[in-house]
């Protein structure tokens, strides 16, 4: 469904994504995991066409993705974006129409999603009058209102209470069963493990590991990883223990717990 | 699937949301009241000019009555002459306002008493009449026959021929030019600012990021400019129509002959001026990091509007000045100065189409530049962008 190949982008001198390659299949839920600044948001913005990468291909079933393809995508950005003074129902119907629905279908779908997300009866409220959690639900409805083929959700669970997390998880599962490909990012690893068919771990713009949870566990035995500032004196003493990597600013050591070195 | 083209959807949303706001209705009401007021108030408060009442005190002065009336009529000065018995009574009447001037004539002098000041024209009229009376008396005493004296003092027919006469409705044209200038200044300022604010709101609320996943930046920008422009044009149209109705209702004689050309010109120049200023403001609005910065970034863009309106006063003083003609072709000033010159009736037939062509070319250039800045800046996070940085960004 979605193929991302050798994606590269810099912000000034800083490399944000560096040769990223992955796929998301039809009906598959893929979790994008990585620390802040790893390149998750930049990748998602590139997929949605908001950011034009310097290099790389983003294709859908083999052909380059254009504006018409993106009408079949649903997007929930990390920093939520809704018209604060617009009525919820009008807002959902508007986004539905922007994605190609006719006015009547858009309104019907908007009502249906508000009902499903527990926001029925608030159709005429302005977004600004909703709580943070409810605004997040509306944001999700904006991404879903046109029944997209691909859902790109940047931190969709951030700030939600456990009940809302469960409700959202159920919706994502149902959408995946319907055939929607879902790519989402999250810091909540337990959630990613529970929900995803496949996990992509990225760091410094590169894919560190990817596969199903079972594959990841099988191929990558439990490891400890220490990253310390390059100027830290005692870090040099770790050299020779486990695998070693050095970036411009840090030393990175990885090793299995069985071989954990003692600090001397 | 009955899909509505994207730009039209953006236009529809802008119009619908704006019409839902109370502010637009308040502004429409205020603009309409302003236009109606400048037409109705002068008609209501205008009073017919009153003649100057001249009191002739004593027999010597009263003997000048017929000559004073004749001279005033020849000079086209509206006066009413009354006889007053004595100085005390005349002074009292001047003080209470029933007389404007009390004229007393002695054997070798004359005195005009007024409450505060005497206009130079009126003073010259009285002096000429008193001098004429004096000449008649001296010539009569010297034995010159009365018929000769009367013939000598009869006014010589005097007429003035203006080589370039001002239009008879000059004052009305001045008012029309000022009103058109103010209306355009107000509407362009308000609606171009609305574009900047709306763009900045979409950027700072991150709505643009969600929109641009489905809409191209140029569609979003053009839809916004069109939608807000339609609202502005509607508001101006209501105000202008109300002005015409008010004008018909009070039946003012002072309706300038240029009005039928001026009214469509106001609407045309609003469209052109709005396009120029709103595209510039859209680019500026896309550069901000916070909503509060909008006023700061749009201030330099709005300055020509203020200059244009102030120059309308210069145009009233000297509508034929070469510098007014030149400035009225400059795209940032043309939307205000060209309709004003049209109101005066001083724009040659070729000037308006040429100014429109220059303006259309400028709007096209500005739209392209704005689209480029907008596309690069609208989803860019971080601090407010400078113009030079914004110009270097890559667009859609």
XYZ file of C-alpha atoms in Angstrom:
660
model
C 0.000 0.000 0.000
C 2.641 2.559 1.072
C 6.282 2.196 0.144
C 8.887 4.610 1.458
C 12.309 4.221 -0.087
C 15.634 5.888 0.725
C 14.032 9.007 2.180
C 16.495 11.784 3.037
C 15.913 15.282 4.404
C 17.924 17.932 6.221
C 16.921 21.019 8.168
C 19.866 23.289 7.545
C 22.918 21.206 8.408
C 20.989 18.786 10.635
C 20.024 15.495 8.981
C 16.448 14.650 10.023
C 15.874 11.476 7.995
C 18.721 9.561 6.433
C 17.887 6.854 3.886
C 14.665 5.691 5.539
C 12.992 2.719 3.862
C 9.852 0.874 4.985
C 6.447 -0.343 3.817
C 2.933 -0.380 5.248
C 0.599 -3.012 3.818
C -3.176 -2.928 3.352
C -4.945 -3.549 6.657
C -1.664 -3.427 8.552
C -0.986 -1.392 11.690
C 2.604 -0.219 11.780
C 4.090 1.582 14.771
C 6.869 4.100 14.280
C 8.924 4.204 17.458
C 11.851 6.396 18.367
C 12.964 9.077 20.742
C 12.180 12.798 20.247
C 13.991 14.101 17.171
C 14.485 10.618 15.709
C 12.642 11.667 12.512
C 9.132 10.259 13.062
C 7.226 13.503 12.466
C 9.413 14.496 9.493
C 8.740 11.081 7.921
C 4.977 11.417 8.402
C 4.927 14.971 7.030
C 6.845 13.757 3.978
C 4.324 10.931 3.437
C 1.476 13.468 3.652
C 3.181 15.828 1.168
C 3.466 18.649 3.694
C 7.222 18.497 3.501
C 9.100 17.823 0.283
C 12.059 15.519 1.076
C 15.389 16.242 -0.551
C 15.679 12.682 -1.775
C 13.768 9.419 -1.848
C 10.569 7.927 -3.180
C 7.162 7.626 -1.606
C 4.900 5.386 -3.650
C 1.481 3.803 -3.390
C 1.156 0.375 -4.932
C 4.164 1.153 -7.118
C 3.354 4.625 -8.413
C 4.512 8.003 -7.083
C 2.019 9.536 -4.686
C 0.329 12.701 -5.951
C -2.309 15.077 -4.559
C -5.164 12.841 -5.770
C -3.744 9.844 -3.857
C -3.459 11.933 -0.713
C -7.206 12.622 -0.806
C -7.514 8.949 0.198
C -5.181 9.449 3.170
C -6.175 10.553 6.660
C -3.781 12.586 8.787
C -3.577 13.497 12.446
C -0.559 15.739 13.100
C 1.370 15.823 16.351
C 0.326 19.416 17.015
C -3.434 19.287 16.616
C -4.969 21.605 14.051
C -8.637 22.531 14.027
C -10.545 25.781 13.461
C -11.230 26.844 17.066
C -14.311 28.934 16.233
C -15.938 26.551 13.756
C -18.788 24.228 14.685
C -17.709 20.610 15.061
C -20.187 19.179 12.576
C -19.395 21.833 9.952
C -15.703 21.275 10.502
C -15.894 17.508 9.988
C -18.143 17.896 6.951
C -15.729 20.475 5.507
C -12.729 18.179 5.851
C -14.786 15.323 4.429
C -15.611 17.412 1.368
C -11.996 18.491 0.979
C -11.197 14.778 0.752
C -13.737 14.276 -1.997
C -17.047 13.479 -0.290
C -20.187 15.159 -1.570
C -21.884 17.551 0.898
C -24.658 15.144 1.972
C -22.368 12.146 2.488
C -19.819 14.343 4.286
C -22.428 15.528 6.778
C -23.789 12.009 7.298
C -20.277 10.617 7.885
C -19.504 13.494 10.250
C -22.601 12.692 12.342
C -21.769 9.010 12.317
C -18.206 9.594 13.576
C -19.368 12.013 16.262
C -21.789 9.347 17.474
C -19.093 6.683 17.409
C -16.654 8.898 19.313
C -19.219 9.814 21.961
C -19.632 13.411 20.802
C -23.263 13.202 19.661
C -25.274 16.144 20.890
C -22.294 18.475 20.559
C -22.499 18.928 16.789
C -23.179 22.645 17.028
C -20.507 23.362 19.655
C -17.387 25.189 18.610
C -14.125 23.279 18.915
C -12.812 25.807 21.419
C -15.639 24.844 23.805
C -14.460 21.197 24.011
C -12.075 19.648 26.526
C -8.589 18.642 25.375
C -9.576 14.982 25.144
C -12.693 15.739 23.130
C -10.758 18.010 20.801
C -8.454 15.079 20.199
C -11.434 12.903 19.330
C -12.609 15.501 16.802
C -9.102 15.592 15.369
C -9.238 11.826 14.936
C -12.660 12.098 13.327
C -11.181 14.607 10.832
C -8.637 11.955 9.847
C -11.300 9.242 9.546
C -14.359 11.018 8.164
C -13.675 10.105 4.514
C -12.779 6.436 5.248
C -9.154 6.728 4.145
C -7.062 3.937 2.660
C -4.058 5.060 4.676
C -4.123 6.625 8.133
C -1.067 8.562 9.290
C -1.326 9.399 12.984
C 1.401 11.270 14.811
C 1.221 10.538 18.558
C -2.548 9.882 18.496
C -2.617 8.624 22.087
C -0.754 11.538 23.685
C -2.745 13.132 26.489
C -5.622 10.621 26.411
C -7.002 8.930 29.526
C -6.953 5.071 29.642
C -10.596 4.764 28.582
C -10.021 7.025 25.577
C -6.855 5.058 24.696
C -8.885 1.830 24.682
C -11.634 3.421 22.588
C -9.123 4.752 20.073
C -7.320 1.386 19.950
C -10.627 -0.342 19.145
C -11.325 2.133 16.360
C -7.878 1.645 14.831
C -8.254 -2.133 14.949
C -11.682 -1.892 13.299
C -10.329 0.412 10.579
C -7.431 -1.993 9.933
C -9.878 -4.888 9.623
C -11.762 -2.813 7.055
C -8.508 -2.701 5.061
C -7.056 0.625 6.105
C -3.267 0.777 6.308
C -2.260 2.554 9.518
C 1.062 4.185 10.321
C 1.275 5.734 13.746
C 3.938 6.988 16.099
C 3.943 6.676 19.851
C 6.175 6.847 22.887
C 3.916 4.375 24.718
C 5.801 1.136 23.953
C 3.298 -1.072 25.713
C 0.567 0.299 23.456
C 2.680 -0.190 20.355
C 3.367 -3.809 21.341
C -0.336 -4.419 21.953
C -1.666 -2.769 18.817
C 0.865 -3.067 16.019
C 1.322 -5.780 13.447
C 4.799 -4.458 12.792
C 7.125 -2.034 14.551
C 9.718 0.242 12.970
C 12.318 1.617 15.368
C 14.087 4.677 14.029
C 16.999 6.626 15.396
C 18.720 9.658 13.954
C 16.638 9.316 10.833
C 17.574 5.690 10.126
C 15.675 2.435 10.598
C 17.358 0.746 13.546
C 15.133 -2.326 13.439
C 11.798 -3.367 11.977
C 9.528 -6.398 12.049
C 6.785 -7.985 14.061
C 7.194 -7.987 17.819
C 8.162 -11.673 17.684
C 10.758 -11.031 14.962
C 12.279 -8.182 16.863
C 12.519 -10.268 20.012
C 14.007 -13.198 18.103
C 16.602 -11.203 16.167
C 17.567 -8.735 18.832
C 18.259 -10.325 22.232
C 17.688 -8.043 25.141
C 20.382 -5.456 25.205
C 21.354 -2.566 27.374
C 22.441 0.606 25.728
C 24.370 3.494 27.225
C 24.872 6.765 25.462
C 27.138 9.266 27.178
C 28.562 12.631 26.302
C 31.764 12.333 24.257
C 33.639 14.438 26.802
C 32.858 12.052 29.702
C 36.252 10.697 30.862
C 35.159 7.314 32.297
C 33.331 6.439 29.069
C 36.673 5.626 27.435
C 37.085 2.768 29.894
C 34.005 1.043 28.441
C 35.813 0.637 25.127
C 36.153 -3.016 24.292
C 32.954 -4.087 26.035
C 30.042 -4.914 23.721
C 29.472 -3.044 20.471
C 30.734 0.474 20.229
C 29.749 3.454 18.120
C 30.718 7.076 18.236
C 28.841 10.096 16.909
C 30.084 13.682 16.917
C 28.757 14.331 20.379
C 28.354 10.967 22.070
C 29.751 7.478 22.746
C 27.209 4.645 22.337
C 27.793 1.232 23.916
C 25.432 -1.730 23.526
C 25.818 -5.054 25.210
C 23.819 -8.037 26.475
C 23.118 -7.955 30.222
C 25.175 -11.117 30.684
C 28.260 -9.219 29.606
C 27.553 -6.047 31.514
C 30.879 -4.435 32.406
C 31.560 -3.198 35.878
C 32.419 0.402 36.297
C 35.998 0.654 37.517
C -19.640 11.358 -6.049
C -20.582 14.993 -6.565
C -17.239 16.564 -5.755
C -17.035 20.331 -5.342
C -13.767 21.826 -6.623
C -11.387 22.441 -3.736
C -10.903 26.192 -4.179
C -14.679 26.690 -4.239
C -14.962 24.713 -1.003
C -12.393 26.970 0.657
C -14.270 30.049 -0.630
C -17.577 28.669 0.686
C -16.124 28.042 4.137
C -14.576 31.510 4.341
C -17.852 33.184 3.327
C -20.030 30.992 5.582
C -17.826 31.454 8.660
C -17.526 35.203 8.081
C -21.295 35.603 7.658
C -21.758 33.705 10.906
C -19.618 36.259 12.723
C -21.399 39.242 14.263
C -18.480 41.520 13.376
C -19.172 41.544 9.638
C -22.769 42.607 10.198
C -21.707 45.384 12.557
C -19.094 46.590 10.047
C -21.595 46.444 7.176
C -24.070 48.473 9.216
C -21.410 51.060 10.150
C -20.131 51.421 6.566
C -23.678 51.765 5.242
C -24.552 54.348 7.917
C -21.382 56.281 7.010
C -22.223 56.404 3.307
C -25.863 57.320 3.923
C -24.839 59.941 6.498
C -22.486 61.828 4.188
C -25.315 62.073 1.676
C -28.241 62.779 3.985
C -26.701 64.999 6.692
C -25.612 67.883 4.419
C -29.052 67.844 2.774
C -30.823 67.922 6.121
C -28.692 70.553 7.858
C -28.251 72.772 4.786
C -30.072 76.096 5.128
C -30.715 78.585 2.330
C -28.219 81.490 2.344
C -29.707 84.536 4.080
C -29.291 88.037 2.589
C -27.100 90.513 4.466
C -29.381 93.053 6.181
C -28.018 96.594 5.871
C -29.603 99.296 8.052
C -29.299 102.829 6.641
C -29.190 105.307 9.535
C -30.458 108.833 8.892
C -31.555 110.573 5.726
C -28.093 110.847 4.111
C -27.566 107.117 4.289
C -31.163 106.340 3.315
C -30.689 108.426 0.157
C -28.086 105.840 -0.911
C -30.656 102.983 -0.737
C -31.456 102.707 -4.484
C -27.762 103.032 -5.464
C -26.798 100.365 -2.881
C -29.406 97.950 -4.244
C -28.294 98.542 -7.851
C -24.600 98.106 -7.037
C -25.272 94.950 -4.980
C -27.347 93.473 -7.772
C -24.601 94.213 -10.317
C -22.046 92.605 -7.976
C -24.391 89.621 -7.364
C -24.396 90.222 -3.625
C -27.641 89.316 -1.856
C -28.628 92.171 0.464
C -31.762 93.563 2.084
C -31.853 97.274 2.835
C -33.885 98.730 5.723
C -34.127 102.276 7.057
C -33.342 102.894 10.714
C -34.290 106.090 12.515
C -31.198 106.668 14.645
C -27.768 105.350 15.642
C -28.826 104.023 19.046
C -31.597 101.934 17.583
C -29.307 100.699 14.765
C -26.569 99.714 17.221
C -29.087 97.807 19.349
C -30.400 95.938 16.286
C -26.855 95.042 15.184
C -26.188 93.672 18.643
C -29.354 91.560 18.735
C -28.724 90.246 15.220
C -31.676 91.711 13.358
C -29.241 93.930 11.416
C -25.886 92.760 9.996
C -24.575 96.235 9.191
C -25.624 99.755 10.278
C -24.414 102.394 7.769
C -24.262 106.085 8.794
C -23.167 108.738 6.295
C -21.979 112.241 7.293
C -20.931 115.182 5.103
C -17.327 114.016 4.755
C -17.256 110.562 6.326
C -19.207 107.281 6.634
C -19.277 104.585 9.326
C -20.354 100.950 9.014
C -21.075 99.297 12.372
C -21.049 95.492 12.566
C -21.221 93.023 15.412
C -17.828 91.427 14.775
C -16.345 91.614 11.280
C -17.214 92.939 7.861
C -16.388 90.815 4.820
C -14.011 92.492 2.314
C -16.590 92.073 -0.448
C -19.294 93.794 1.597
C -16.879 96.570 2.676
C -15.930 97.217 -0.979
C -19.633 97.335 -1.946
C -20.485 99.865 0.776
C -17.411 102.000 0.004
C -18.263 102.105 -3.709
C -21.858 103.146 -2.934
C -20.820 105.838 -0.448
C -18.189 107.154 -2.928
C -20.821 107.271 -5.677
C -23.194 109.249 -3.416
C -20.414 111.639 -2.521
C -19.526 112.201 -6.207
C -23.173 112.902 -7.085
C -23.524 115.422 -4.273
C -20.282 117.251 -5.184
C -21.100 117.292 -8.901
C -24.690 118.448 -8.158
C -23.378 121.275 -5.993
C -21.014 122.263 -8.839
C -24.001 122.706 -11.163
C -23.596 119.635 -13.294
C -27.042 118.637 -14.613
C -28.649 115.737 -12.775
C -29.005 113.678 -15.976
C -25.272 113.964 -16.607
C -24.506 112.992 -13.001
C -26.808 109.960 -13.219
C -25.350 108.907 -16.576
C -21.811 109.229 -15.219
C -22.555 107.142 -12.135
C -24.579 104.415 -13.901
C -22.807 101.034 -13.551
C -20.934 99.917 -16.649
C -21.984 96.358 -17.607
C -19.148 94.089 -16.557
C -18.822 90.419 -17.236
C -16.197 87.741 -16.646
C -15.294 85.023 -19.121
C -13.523 81.971 -17.620
C -11.221 80.282 -20.092
C -11.264 77.028 -18.066
C -14.407 77.236 -15.969
C -14.645 74.887 -12.969
C -17.497 72.353 -13.121
C -20.710 73.649 -11.655
C -20.777 70.614 -9.296
C -17.186 71.073 -8.112
C -18.061 70.900 -4.395
C -20.096 67.719 -4.911
C -17.227 66.158 -6.843
C -14.801 66.993 -4.024
C -17.097 65.307 -1.491
C -17.541 62.297 -3.781
C -13.760 61.981 -4.211
C -13.163 62.157 -0.457
C -15.974 59.714 0.305
C -14.730 57.265 -2.350
C -11.180 57.564 -1.015
C -12.291 56.977 2.567
C -14.560 54.070 1.675
C -11.805 52.332 -0.300
C -9.199 53.067 2.369
C -11.475 51.596 5.047
C -12.595 48.543 3.068
C -9.179 47.673 1.666
C -7.547 48.125 5.068
C -10.134 46.016 6.884
C -10.389 43.154 4.427
C -6.700 42.879 3.574
C -6.030 42.722 7.333
C -8.683 39.991 7.604
C -6.707 37.888 5.106
C -3.481 38.267 7.106
C -5.262 37.377 10.343
C -7.011 34.382 8.845
C -3.790 32.988 7.331
C -1.938 33.522 10.612
C -4.740 31.825 12.549
C -4.580 28.749 10.311
C -0.818 28.661 10.709
C -0.609 29.216 14.461
C -3.493 26.828 15.224
C -1.775 24.238 12.952
C -4.985 23.868 10.968
C -2.943 24.572 7.827
C -1.004 21.360 8.411
C -4.200 19.291 8.379
C -5.594 21.221 5.415
C -2.435 20.894 3.343
C -2.629 17.132 3.621
C -5.639 17.414 1.279
C -5.358 20.830 -0.360
C -2.563 22.452 -2.338
C -1.205 25.692 -0.837
C -2.255 27.689 -3.909
C -5.850 26.387 -3.597
C -5.956 27.332 0.073
C -4.459 30.782 -0.566
C -6.632 31.619 -3.573
C -9.770 30.303 -1.863
C -9.114 32.429 1.195
C -8.422 35.607 -0.794
C -11.517 35.007 -2.949
C -13.786 34.184 -0.003
C -12.819 37.210 2.067
C -12.865 39.385 -1.063
C -16.423 38.315 -1.878
C -17.496 39.362 1.645
C -15.747 42.733 1.260
C -17.264 43.355 -2.157
C -20.714 42.437 -0.826
C -20.317 44.830 2.079
C -19.161 47.642 -0.195
C -21.971 46.858 -2.653
C -24.577 47.162 0.128
C -23.089 50.492 1.269
C -22.954 51.914 -2.274
C -26.528 50.780 -3.049
C -27.761 52.321 0.198
C -25.965 55.531 -0.772
C -27.733 55.642 -4.131
C -31.131 55.026 -2.523
C -30.447 57.700 0.100
C -29.411 60.089 -2.630
C -32.641 59.491 -4.530
C -34.651 59.906 -1.314
C -33.227 63.300 -0.351
C -33.114 64.402 -4.015
C -29.925 66.367 -3.703
C -29.163 68.672 -6.559
C -25.466 68.263 -5.821
C -25.124 64.711 -7.129
C -21.935 64.925 -9.171
C -22.251 64.200 -12.860
C -19.363 61.720 -12.559
C -21.254 59.472 -10.092
C -22.337 56.810 -12.590
C -18.766 56.241 -13.614
C -17.484 56.546 -10.053
C -19.665 53.885 -8.428
C -18.627 50.950 -10.650
C -15.070 52.307 -10.495
C -15.138 52.054 -6.673
C -16.138 48.395 -6.920
C -13.570 47.678 -9.666
C -10.749 49.346 -7.740
C -11.769 47.568 -4.562
C -11.392 44.234 -6.362
C -7.989 45.182 -7.805
C -6.703 46.855 -4.639
C -7.936 44.030 -2.449
C -6.214 41.454 -4.650
C -2.901 43.338 -4.440
C -2.992 44.029 -0.711
C -4.513 40.705 0.346
C -1.927 38.592 -1.490
C 0.832 40.663 0.134
C -0.863 40.299 3.533
C -1.354 36.556 3.057
C 2.391 36.161 2.528
C 3.059 38.273 5.634
C 0.498 36.320 7.684
C 2.190 33.039 6.754
C 5.496 34.302 8.138
C 4.406 34.896 11.740
C 4.976 32.559 14.658
C 2.273 34.085 16.861
C -1.042 35.769 16.055
C 0.076 38.944 17.850
C 2.821 39.476 15.278
C 0.359 39.992 12.418
C -0.055 43.728 12.984
C 3.705 44.230 13.037
C 4.386 42.402 9.762
C 1.459 43.963 7.892
C 2.091 47.555 9.017
C 4.574 48.408 6.207
C 2.236 46.836 3.640
C -0.678 49.033 4.764
C 1.282 52.313 4.717
C 0.608 53.116 1.020
C -3.122 52.949 1.766
C -2.795 55.712 4.370
C -0.583 57.747 2.006
C -3.122 57.257 -0.795
C -5.966 58.534 1.348
C -3.969 61.585 2.503
C -3.043 62.334 -1.114
C -6.770 62.569 -1.899
C -6.697 65.943 -0.091
C -3.779 66.981 -2.317
C -5.757 65.866 -5.334
C -8.714 68.019 -4.246
C -6.449 71.074 -3.926
C -4.758 70.551 -7.295
C -6.407 67.784 -9.318
C -4.338 68.617 -12.418
C -0.944 68.499 -10.701
C 1.504 66.323 -12.640
C 2.619 64.472 -9.501
C -0.970 63.476 -8.649
C -1.360 62.113 -12.178
C 1.873 60.125 -11.928
C 1.151 58.776 -8.428
C -2.352 57.677 -9.447
C -0.768 55.104 -11.785
C 1.343 53.477 -9.051
C -0.327 50.160 -8.094
C -0.291 50.647 -4.284
C -1.832 54.156 -4.617
C -4.009 53.690 -7.710
C -6.955 51.991 -5.907
C -7.584 55.218 -3.972
C -6.230 57.974 -6.216
C -7.655 56.825 -9.545
C -11.322 56.747 -8.361
C -10.752 60.135 -6.701
C -9.447 61.601 -9.964
C -12.395 60.039 -11.725
C -14.736 61.757 -9.253
C -13.156 65.112 -10.129
C -13.616 64.352 -13.802
C -9.913 65.028 -14.381
C -8.839 61.594 -15.611
C -8.449 61.381 -19.384
C -10.273 58.521 -21.122
C -7.053 56.532 -21.687
C -5.775 56.857 -18.111
C -8.185 54.508 -16.367
C -7.667 51.493 -18.711
C -3.890 51.984 -18.589
C -3.933 52.171 -14.773
C -6.100 49.020 -14.656
C -3.666 47.169 -16.929
C -0.680 48.160 -14.772
C -2.639 47.089 -11.706
C -3.633 43.704 -13.163
C 0.003 43.001 -14.042
C 1.055 43.959 -10.490
C -1.630 41.749 -8.951
C -0.425 38.827 -11.055
C 3.172 39.386 -9.936
C 2.150 39.800 -6.302
C -0.040 36.668 -6.415
C 2.884 34.588 -7.709
C 5.287 35.989 -5.148
C 2.773 35.515 -2.329
C 2.017 31.931 -3.418
C 5.714 31.115 -3.270
C 6.227 32.637 0.180
C 2.956 31.196 1.487
C 3.722 27.648 0.323
C 7.091 27.676 2.025
C 6.154 29.515 5.198
C 2.681 28.229 6.109
C 3.809 24.911 7.621
C 7.173 26.149 8.826
C 7.487 26.119 12.614
C 9.774 28.174 14.808
C 10.287 31.920 15.038
C 8.820 34.569 12.730
C 10.446 34.484 9.303
C 12.118 37.494 7.724
C 11.136 38.423 4.153
C 14.545 37.314 2.860
C 14.261 33.897 4.560
C 10.677 33.459 3.381
C 11.707 34.183 -0.208
C 14.382 31.490 -0.072
C 11.969 28.762 1.104
C 10.889 26.112 -1.354
C 7.223 26.132 -2.210
C 4.809 23.410 -3.223
